[in-house]
PDB file of C-alpha atoms in Angstrom:
ATOM      1  CA  SER A   1     172.360  55.523 309.314  1.00 40.00           C
ATOM      2  CA  HIS A   2     170.253  57.191 306.667  1.00 42.00           C
ATOM      3  CA  HIS A   3     170.278  54.008 304.631  1.00 43.00           C
ATOM      4  CA  CYS A   4     168.984  51.950 307.518  1.00 40.00           C
ATOM      5  CA  THR A   5     166.259  54.448 308.339  1.00 40.00           C
ATOM      6  CA  THR A   6     164.973  54.382 304.766  1.00 37.00           C
ATOM      7  CA  LYS A   7     165.013  50.613 304.720  1.00 38.00           C
ATOM      8  CA  VAL A   8     162.966  50.363 307.905  1.00 36.00           C
ATOM      9  CA  CYS A   9     160.376  52.859 306.681  1.00 38.00           C
ATOM     10  CA  THR A  10     159.985  51.122 303.336  1.00 40.00           C
ATOM     11  CA  ALA A  11     159.742  47.579 304.594  1.00 39.00           C
ATOM     12  CA  THR A  12     157.933  48.131 307.887  1.00 39.00           C
ATOM     13  CA  PRO A  13     155.028  50.609 308.011  1.00 38.00           C
ATOM     14  CA  LEU A  14     155.675  53.010 310.894  1.00 38.00           C
ATOM     15  CA  LEU A  15     153.703  56.009 312.072  1.00 37.00           C
ATOM     16  CA  SER A  16     156.973  57.893 312.625  1.00 37.00           C
ATOM     17  CA  CYS A  17     157.498  57.920 308.843  1.00 37.00           C
ATOM     18  CA  SER A  18     154.860  60.654 308.585  1.00 38.00           C
ATOM     19  CA  LYS A  19     157.064  62.903 310.698  1.00 38.00           C
ATOM     20  CA  ARG A  20     160.014  62.329 308.388  1.00 35.00           C
ATOM     21  CA  PHE A  21     158.266  62.511 305.030  1.00 36.00           C
ATOM     22  CA  GLY A  22     155.001  64.385 305.640  1.00 41.00           C
ATOM     23  CA  HIS A  23     151.792  63.375 303.885  1.00 45.00           C
ATOM     24  CA  GLY A  24     152.767  64.024 300.254  1.00 46.00           C
ATOM     25  CA  SER A  25     155.809  63.612 298.082  1.00 45.00           C
ATOM     26  CA  ILE A  26     157.783  66.422 296.454  1.00 42.00           C
ATOM     27  CA  VAL A  27     156.867  65.036 293.036  1.00 43.00           C
ATOM     28  CA  HIS A  28     153.147  64.868 293.767  1.00 50.00           C
ATOM     29  CA  PRO A  29     151.512  66.805 296.625  1.00 51.00           C
ATOM     30  CA  ARG A  30     148.701  64.290 297.126  1.00 55.00           C
ATOM     31  CA  LYS A  31     150.421  61.003 296.395  1.00 59.00           C
ATOM     32  CA  PRO A  32     152.168  59.619 299.481  1.00 60.00           C
ATOM     33  CA  PRO A  33     155.882  58.852 299.254  1.00 63.00           C
ATOM     34  CA  PRO A  34     156.877  55.240 298.514  1.00 66.00           C
ATOM     35  CA  ALA A  35     157.188  54.544 302.253  1.00 71.00           C
ATOM     36  CA  HIS A  36     153.819  53.584 303.728  1.00 77.00           C
ATOM     37  CA  ILE A  37     152.390  55.940 306.327  1.00 74.00           C
ATOM     38  CA  ASP A  38     149.957  54.466 308.843  1.00 74.00           C
ATOM     39  CA  MET A  39     146.724  56.446 308.796  1.00 79.00           C
ATOM     40  CA  PRO A  40     143.342  55.757 310.428  1.00 82.00           C
ATOM     41  CA  GLY A  41     141.751  52.940 308.441  1.00 82.00           C
ATOM     42  CA  ASN A  42     144.943  52.183 306.580  1.00 82.00           C
ATOM     43  CA  THR A  43     147.251  50.036 308.666  1.00 80.00           C
ATOM     44  CA  GLU A  44     148.548  46.505 308.399  1.00 83.00           C
ATOM     45  CA  ASP A  45     145.843  45.381 310.851  1.00 82.00           C
ATOM     46  CA  THR A  46     142.907  47.044 309.069  1.00 86.00           C
ATOM     47  CA  PRO A  47     140.458  44.266 308.070  1.00 88.00           C
ATOM     48  CA  PHE A  48     140.156  43.656 304.350  1.00 89.00           C
ATOM     49  CA  ASP A  49     138.824  40.865 302.197  1.00 88.00           C
ATOM     50  CA  PHE A  50     137.478  40.501 298.683  1.00 92.00           C
ATOM     51  CA  SER A  51     133.805  39.755 298.058  1.00 92.00           C
ATOM     52  CA  ALA A  52     132.592  36.425 296.676  1.00 92.00           C
ATOM     53  CA  GLU A  53     132.125  38.078 293.280  1.00 93.00           C
ATOM     54  CA  ASP A  54     135.651  39.457 293.450  1.00 92.00           C
ATOM     55  CA  TYR A  55     137.082  36.017 294.222  1.00 94.00           C
ATOM     56  CA  GLU A  56     135.254  34.554 291.245  1.00 94.00           C
ATOM     57  CA  GLN A  57     136.766  37.253 289.045  1.00 94.00           C
ATOM     58  CA  ILE A  58     140.192  36.664 290.570  1.00 94.00           C
ATOM     59  CA  GLN A  59     140.001  32.943 289.802  1.00 94.00           C
ATOM     60  CA  ASN A  60     139.191  33.703 286.165  1.00 94.00           C
ATOM     61  CA  ILE A  61     142.177  36.050 285.979  1.00 95.00           C
ATOM     62  CA  LEU A  62     144.555  33.529 287.542  1.00 94.00           C
ATOM     63  CA  LYS A  63     143.580  30.943 284.922  1.00 94.00           C
ATOM     64  CA  LYS A  64     145.333  33.118 282.335  1.00 94.00           C
ATOM     65  CA  TYR A  65     148.769  32.543 283.881  1.00 93.00           C
ATOM     66  CA  PRO A  66     150.913  29.468 284.662  1.00 91.00           C
ATOM     67  CA  LEU A  67     151.022  28.611 288.355  1.00 88.00           C
ATOM     68  CA  ASN A  68     154.623  29.774 288.620  1.00 89.00           C
ATOM     69  CA  TYR A  69     153.706  33.158 287.093  1.00 91.00           C
ATOM     70  CA  LYS A  70     150.813  34.124 289.350  1.00 91.00           C
ATOM     71  CA  GLN A  71     152.592  37.397 290.081  1.00 92.00           C
ATOM     72  CA  SER A  72     151.536  38.542 286.604  1.00 94.00           C
ATOM     73  CA  ALA A  73     148.033  39.053 288.012  1.00 94.00           C
ATOM     74  CA  CYS A  74     149.227  41.720 290.446  1.00 96.00           C
ATOM     75  CA  ILE A  75     147.938  44.724 288.491  1.00 96.00           C
ATOM     76  CA  PRO A  76     144.482  43.231 287.736  1.00 95.00           C
ATOM     77  CA  LEU A  77     144.034  42.287 291.396  1.00 96.00           C
ATOM     78  CA  LEU A  78     145.074  45.743 292.574  1.00 96.00           C
ATOM     79  CA  TRP A  79     142.489  47.166 290.208  1.00 95.00           C
ATOM     80  CA  ILE A  80     139.757  44.893 291.584  1.00 95.00           C
ATOM     81  CA  ALA A  81     140.697  45.943 295.103  1.00 94.00           C
ATOM     82  CA  GLN A  82     140.542  49.621 294.203  1.00 93.00           C
ATOM     83  CA  GLU A  83     137.223  49.380 292.372  1.00 89.00           C
ATOM     84  CA  GLY A  84     135.627  47.592 295.309  1.00 87.00           C
ATOM     85  CA  HIS A  85     137.079  49.865 297.988  1.00 88.00           C
ATOM     86  CA  ASN A  86     135.905  53.394 297.195  1.00 86.00           C
ATOM     87  CA  ASN A  87     138.605  54.021 294.605  1.00 89.00           C
ATOM     88  CA  TRP A  88     141.683  53.382 296.764  1.00 91.00           C
ATOM     89  CA  VAL A  89     143.864  50.429 297.821  1.00 92.00           C
ATOM     90  CA  PRO A  90     144.669  50.068 301.538  1.00 92.00           C
ATOM     91  CA  LEU A  91     147.807  48.356 302.790  1.00 92.00           C
ATOM     92  CA  SER A  92     145.825  45.372 304.028  1.00 93.00           C
ATOM     93  CA  ALA A  93     144.454  44.848 300.499  1.00 93.00           C
ATOM     94  CA  MET A  94     147.991  44.710 299.136  1.00 94.00           C
ATOM     95  CA  ASN A  95     148.883  42.142 301.771  1.00 94.00           C
ATOM     96  CA  LYS A  96     145.826  40.066 300.840  1.00 94.00           C
ATOM     97  CA  ILE A  97     146.876  40.180 297.171  1.00 94.00           C
ATOM     98  CA  ALA A  98     150.381  39.010 298.135  1.00 94.00           C
ATOM     99  CA  GLU A  99     148.807  36.109 300.026  1.00 93.00           C
ATOM    100  CA  ILE A 100     146.662  35.123 297.039  1.00 94.00           C
ATOM    101  CA  LEU A 101     149.577  35.345 294.606  1.00 94.00           C
ATOM    102  CA  GLU A 102     151.968  33.648 297.039  1.00 93.00           C
ATOM    103  CA  ILE A 103     154.580  36.372 296.740  1.00 92.00           C
ATOM    104  CA  HIS A 104     156.333  38.687 299.190  1.00 94.00           C
ATOM    105  CA  PRO A 105     154.187  41.757 300.012  1.00 92.00           C
ATOM    106  CA  MET A 106     157.011  43.998 298.805  1.00 93.00           C
ATOM    107  CA  ARG A 107     156.351  42.717 295.262  1.00 94.00           C
ATOM    108  CA  VAL A 108     152.853  44.184 295.496  1.00 94.00           C
ATOM    109  CA  TYR A 109     153.990  47.401 297.170  1.00 93.00           C
ATOM    110  CA  GLU A 110     156.498  48.140 294.408  1.00 93.00           C
ATOM    111  CA  VAL A 111     153.770  47.854 291.761  1.00 94.00           C
ATOM    112  CA  ALA A 112     151.221  49.926 293.691  1.00 92.00           C
ATOM    113  CA  THR A 113     153.736  52.707 294.344  1.00 90.00           C
ATOM    114  CA  PHE A 114     154.941  52.804 290.736  1.00 90.00           C
ATOM    115  CA  TYR A 115     151.617  53.317 288.937  1.00 88.00           C
ATOM    116  CA  THR A 116     149.752  56.550 289.654  1.00 83.00           C
ATOM    117  CA  MET A 117     146.472  54.852 288.711  1.00 87.00           C
ATOM    118  CA  PHE A 118     146.504  53.198 292.136  1.00 91.00           C
ATOM    119  CA  ASN A 119     145.498  55.419 295.022  1.00 89.00           C
ATOM    120  CA  ARG A 120     147.097  54.403 298.329  1.00 88.00           C
ATOM    121  CA  GLN A 121     145.091  56.764 300.474  1.00 87.00           C
ATOM    122  CA  LYS A 122     141.446  57.792 300.595  1.00 88.00           C
ATOM    123  CA  ILE A 123     140.220  60.099 297.836  1.00 89.00           C
ATOM    124  CA  GLY A 124     136.895  61.536 296.762  1.00 91.00           C
ATOM    125  CA  LYS A 125     134.090  59.632 295.060  1.00 93.00           C
ATOM    126  CA  PHE A 126     134.977  61.346 291.782  1.00 94.00           C
ATOM    127  CA  HIS A 127     138.677  61.523 290.990  1.00 94.00           C
ATOM    128  CA  LEU A 128     139.006  64.412 288.511  1.00 96.00           C
ATOM    129  CA  GLN A 129     142.140  63.751 286.475  1.00 94.00           C
ATOM    130  CA  VAL A 130     142.570  66.923 284.433  1.00 96.00           C
ATOM    131  CA  CYS A 131     145.082  66.900 281.596  1.00 94.00           C
ATOM    132  CA  GLY A 132     147.541  69.781 281.733  1.00 93.00           C
ATOM    133  CA  THR A 133     149.855  68.729 278.911  1.00 92.00           C
ATOM    134  CA  THR A 134     150.602  71.183 276.094  1.00 92.00           C
ATOM    135  CA  PRO A 135     147.625  70.570 273.717  1.00 91.00           C
ATOM    136  CA  CYS A 136     145.125  70.823 276.578  1.00 92.00           C
ATOM    137  CA  MET A 137     146.950  73.797 278.075  1.00 91.00           C
ATOM    138  CA  VAL A 138     146.899  75.648 274.739  1.00 91.00           C
ATOM    139  CA  ARG A 139     143.202  74.858 274.355  1.00 91.00           C
ATOM    140  CA  GLY A 140     142.263  76.173 277.801  1.00 91.00           C
ATOM    141  CA  SER A 141     142.923  73.666 280.578  1.00 93.00           C
ATOM    142  CA  ASP A 142     143.597  76.596 282.943  1.00 94.00           C
ATOM    143  CA  GLU A 143     139.907  77.468 282.661  1.00 95.00           C
ATOM    144  CA  VAL A 144     139.017  73.886 283.626  1.00 96.00           C
ATOM    145  CA  PHE A 145     141.174  74.127 286.744  1.00 96.00           C
ATOM    146  CA  ARG A 146     139.605  77.514 287.547  1.00 96.00           C
ATOM    147  CA  ALA A 147     136.093  76.110 287.189  1.00 96.00           C
ATOM    148  CA  ILE A 148     136.877  73.241 289.571  1.00 97.00           C
ATOM    149  CA  LYS A 149     138.385  75.691 292.045  1.00 96.00           C
ATOM    150  CA  ASP A 150     135.370  78.002 291.852  1.00 96.00           C
ATOM    151  CA  TYR A 151     132.740  75.257 292.083  1.00 96.00           C
ATOM    152  CA  ALA A 152     134.321  72.673 294.387  1.00 95.00           C
ATOM    153  CA  GLY A 153     136.876  74.830 296.177  1.00 95.00           C
ATOM    154  CA  ILE A 154     139.796  72.501 295.501  1.00 94.00           C
ATOM    155  CA  SER A 155     143.101  72.777 293.698  1.00 92.00           C
ATOM    156  CA  GLN A 156     145.776  70.294 292.668  1.00 89.00           C
ATOM    157  CA  GLY A 157     145.931  67.314 295.021  1.00 88.00           C
ATOM    158  CA  GLN A 158     143.011  68.386 297.204  1.00 92.00           C
ATOM    159  CA  THR A 159     139.750  66.674 298.196  1.00 93.00           C
ATOM    160  CA  THR A 160     136.472  68.366 299.057  1.00 94.00           C
ATOM    161  CA  LYS A 161     135.323  68.186 302.670  1.00 93.00           C
ATOM    162  CA  ASP A 162     132.306  66.075 301.676  1.00 93.00           C
ATOM    163  CA  LYS A 163     134.697  63.562 300.013  1.00 92.00           C
ATOM    164  CA  LEU A 164     132.900  63.990 296.700  1.00 94.00           C
ATOM    165  CA  PHE A 165     135.717  65.320 294.501  1.00 95.00           C
ATOM    166  CA  THR A 166     139.484  64.927 294.367  1.00 94.00           C
ATOM    167  CA  MET A 167     141.365  66.834 291.684  1.00 93.00           C
ATOM    168  CA  ASP A 168     144.753  66.012 290.177  1.00 92.00           C
ATOM    169  CA  GLU A 169     146.619  67.364 287.180  1.00 92.00           C
ATOM    170  CA  VAL A 170     147.814  64.522 284.960  1.00 91.00           C
ATOM    171  CA  GLU A 171     149.847  64.080 281.811  1.00 90.00           C
ATOM    172  CA  CYS A 172     148.500  63.301 278.331  1.00 91.00           C
ATOM    173  CA  LEU A 173     145.418  61.075 278.244  1.00 90.00           C
ATOM    174  CA  ALA A 174     145.393  60.680 274.436  1.00 90.00           C
ATOM    175  CA  ALA A 175     142.397  62.858 273.571  1.00 90.00           C
ATOM    176  CA  CYS A 176     144.356  65.834 272.221  1.00 90.00           C
ATOM    177  CA  CYS A 177     142.032  66.454 269.271  1.00 89.00           C
ATOM    178  CA  ASN A 178     139.169  67.195 271.681  1.00 92.00           C
ATOM    179  CA  ALA A 179     141.230  69.181 274.188  1.00 91.00           C
ATOM    180  CA  PRO A 180     140.918  70.237 276.918  1.00 95.00           C
ATOM    181  CA  MET A 181     139.670  67.148 278.681  1.00 94.00           C
ATOM    182  CA  MET A 182     139.584  65.224 281.931  1.00 95.00           C
ATOM    183  CA  GLN A 183     139.283  61.598 282.964  1.00 95.00           C
ATOM    184  CA  VAL A 184     137.222  60.528 285.967  1.00 95.00           C
ATOM    185  CA  ASN A 185     138.148  57.550 288.138  1.00 91.00           C
ATOM    186  CA  ASN A 186     140.651  56.167 285.616  1.00 87.00           C
ATOM    187  CA  ALA A 187     137.751  55.354 283.316  1.00 88.00           C
ATOM    188  CA  GLU A 188     135.486  57.747 281.425  1.00 92.00           C
ATOM    189  CA  VAL A 189     136.765  60.813 279.584  1.00 94.00           C
ATOM    190  CA  TYR A 190     135.021  64.173 279.181  1.00 96.00           C
ATOM    191  CA  GLU A 191     136.213  66.370 276.327  1.00 95.00           C
ATOM    192  CA  ASP A 192     135.902  69.852 274.784  1.00 94.00           C
ATOM    193  CA  LEU A 193     135.738  71.418 278.226  1.00 95.00           C
ATOM    194  CA  THR A 194     135.222  75.105 278.917  1.00 95.00           C
ATOM    195  CA  TYR A 195     134.813  77.005 282.158  1.00 96.00           C
ATOM    196  CA  ASP A 196     131.003  76.860 281.946  1.00 96.00           C
ATOM    197  CA  ASN A 197     130.531  73.266 280.804  1.00 96.00           C
ATOM    198  CA  THR A 198     133.077  72.042 283.385  1.00 97.00           C
ATOM    199  CA  ILE A 199     130.847  73.406 286.123  1.00 96.00           C
ATOM    200  CA  GLU A 200     127.830  71.788 284.466  1.00 97.00           C
ATOM    201  CA  LEU A 201     129.780  68.525 284.272  1.00 97.00           C
ATOM    202  CA  LEU A 202     130.536  68.601 288.003  1.00 97.00           C
ATOM    203  CA  LYS A 203     126.849  69.152 288.727  1.00 96.00           C
ATOM    204  CA  ALA A 204     125.941  66.268 286.421  1.00 96.00           C
ATOM    205  CA  LEU A 205     128.449  63.975 288.142  1.00 96.00           C
ATOM    206  CA  GLU A 206     126.765  64.762 291.454  1.00 95.00           C
ATOM    207  CA  LYS A 207     123.353  63.922 289.974  1.00 94.00           C
ATOM    208  CA  GLY A 208     124.588  60.840 288.095  1.00 93.00           C
ATOM    209  CA  THR A 209     123.615  62.301 284.721  1.00 95.00           C
ATOM    210  CA  ALA A 210     127.055  63.114 283.275  1.00 94.00           C
ATOM    211  CA  LYS A 211     127.411  62.541 279.542  1.00 94.00           C
ATOM    212  CA  VAL A 212     130.636  60.794 278.534  1.00 94.00           C
ATOM    213  CA  GLY A 213     132.709  62.238 275.707  1.00 93.00           C
ATOM    214  CA  SER A 214     132.495  65.650 274.082  1.00 93.00           C
ATOM    215  CA  GLN A 215     130.652  68.295 276.085  1.00 95.00           C
ATOM    216  CA  ILE A 216     129.816  70.383 272.989  1.00 92.00           C
ATOM    217  CA  GLY A 217     128.042  67.693 270.970  1.00 89.00           C
ATOM    218  CA  ARG A 218     131.027  66.783 268.793  1.00 88.00           C
ATOM    219  CA  ASN A 219     130.725  63.410 267.057  1.00 87.00           C
ATOM    220  CA  GLN A 220     133.781  61.520 268.287  1.00 87.00           C
ATOM    221  CA  ALA A 221     136.821  63.348 266.852  1.00 84.00           C
ATOM    222  CA  GLU A 222     135.195  65.067 263.878  1.00 83.00           C
ATOM    223  CA  GLY A 223     135.708  68.752 263.236  1.00 79.00           C
ATOM    224  CA  VAL A 224     133.281  71.086 264.984  1.00 75.00           C
ATOM    225  CA  GLU A 225     131.453  71.601 261.662  1.00 75.00           C
ATOM    226  CA  GLY A 226     130.887  67.877 261.280  1.00 76.00           C
ATOM    227  CA  ARG A 227     131.413  65.966 258.066  1.00 77.00           C
ATOM    228  CA  SER A 228     131.738  68.613 255.392  1.00 76.00           C
ATOM    229  CA  CYS A 229     134.417  67.535 252.914  1.00 74.00           C
ATOM    230  CA  LEU A 230     132.089  65.410 250.680  1.00 72.00           C
ATOM    231  CA  LYS A 231     128.906  67.503 250.838  1.00 74.00           C
ATOM    232  CA  GLY A 232     129.561  68.929 247.358  1.00 75.00           C
ATOM    233  CA  GLY A 233     130.051  65.508 245.791  1.00 76.00           C
ATOM    234  CA  ILE A 234     133.241  63.663 245.037  1.00 74.00           C
ATOM    235  CA  PRO A 235     135.980  66.252 244.484  1.00 71.00           C
ATOM    236  CA  PRO A 236     137.903  66.223 241.182  1.00 74.00           C
ATOM    237  CA  PRO A 237     141.348  64.694 241.110  1.00 73.00           C
ATOM    238  CA  PRO A 238     144.279  66.997 241.797  1.00 71.00           C
ATOM    239  CA  PRO A 239     145.545  68.926 238.763  1.00 74.00           C
ATOM    240  CA  CYS A 240     148.277  67.231 236.781  1.00 76.00           C
ATOM    241  CA  ARG A 241     150.550  68.618 234.075  1.00 74.00           C
ATOM    242  CA  ASP A 242     149.690  67.809 230.429  1.00 82.00           C
ATOM    243  CA  PHE A 243     152.846  65.972 229.452  1.00 83.00           C
ATOM    244  CA  ASP A 244     151.841  65.746 225.758  1.00 86.00           C
ATOM    245  CA  ALA A 245     151.476  69.525 225.571  1.00 88.00           C
ATOM    246  CA  LEU A 246     154.771  69.948 227.432  1.00 86.00           C
ATOM    247  CA  LYS A 247     156.483  67.645 224.915  1.00 90.00           C
ATOM    248  CA  ARG A 248     155.136  69.653 221.955  1.00 90.00           C
ATOM    249  CA  GLU A 249     156.236  72.894 223.613  1.00 90.00           C
ATOM    250  CA  LEU A 250     159.782  71.575 224.045  1.00 90.00           C
ATOM    251  CA  GLN A 251     159.921  70.336 220.444  1.00 91.00           C
ATOM    252  CA  GLU A 252     158.705  73.708 219.125  1.00 91.00           C
ATOM    253  CA  LYS A 253     161.273  75.524 221.223  1.00 89.00           C
ATOM    254  CA  LYS A 254     164.019  73.216 219.951  1.00 89.00           C
ATOM    255  CA  ALA A 255     162.904  73.851 216.377  1.00 88.00           C
ATOM    256  CA  GLN A 256     162.983  77.619 216.905  1.00 88.00           C
ATOM    257  CA  ASP A 257     166.488  77.425 218.374  1.00 85.00           C
ATOM    258  CA  GLY A 258     167.615  75.403 215.326  1.00 77.00           C
ATOM    259  CA  LYS A 259     166.647  78.216 212.988  1.00 69.00           C
TER     260      LYS A 259
END
């Protein structure tokens, strides 16, 4: 039955799933569907282990939780795996995390498939996460997408042939005042982007000289003219009505009406 087929594909990674589902979901053209798809270098038998430094970090994380709540460390361990594995988490890494946390692998799979910050297939060295939400769109995010297309030759969900860049459109990344912007590798943000400085940014990423933050020299979230409101000294208080004069005016009017 359809129900049984879905259950098999979700619980047991099978190559035949790729024939049923393809290599991207309807919701997201690059993200694989929840069912795992065996790919070269990403199968249950692909060797994976954490480094000695990773294990030391993992032990420090586990100390934060009671022994019967080790599952709470699932997200931090997935992040360690991704950072140490070229920005993606293979199936075998999820299985290793389940072993460390002493939980069923499905408990790790359901976390990794829920959060878009975890990449379950290989991506480029620089994951360009370009915001396309309304403030960035109004401020020119289309020009950012066009610059990436012109320079790197990739569109939404695509990776360059040299595996240097992967580009995805994402939702709000909380830098609306400096829109448009992009985040790279779930970490640094680059703001005040234009067509020209986006191309310069991509070149700088290649060279390792990219400057984090505003690309037009803006100081944090200040206006483009900088701090200007106090340059003329402390402004006077807002005007307020003279209530004594108003009282006299009312009394004089009352006196006139009495005559």
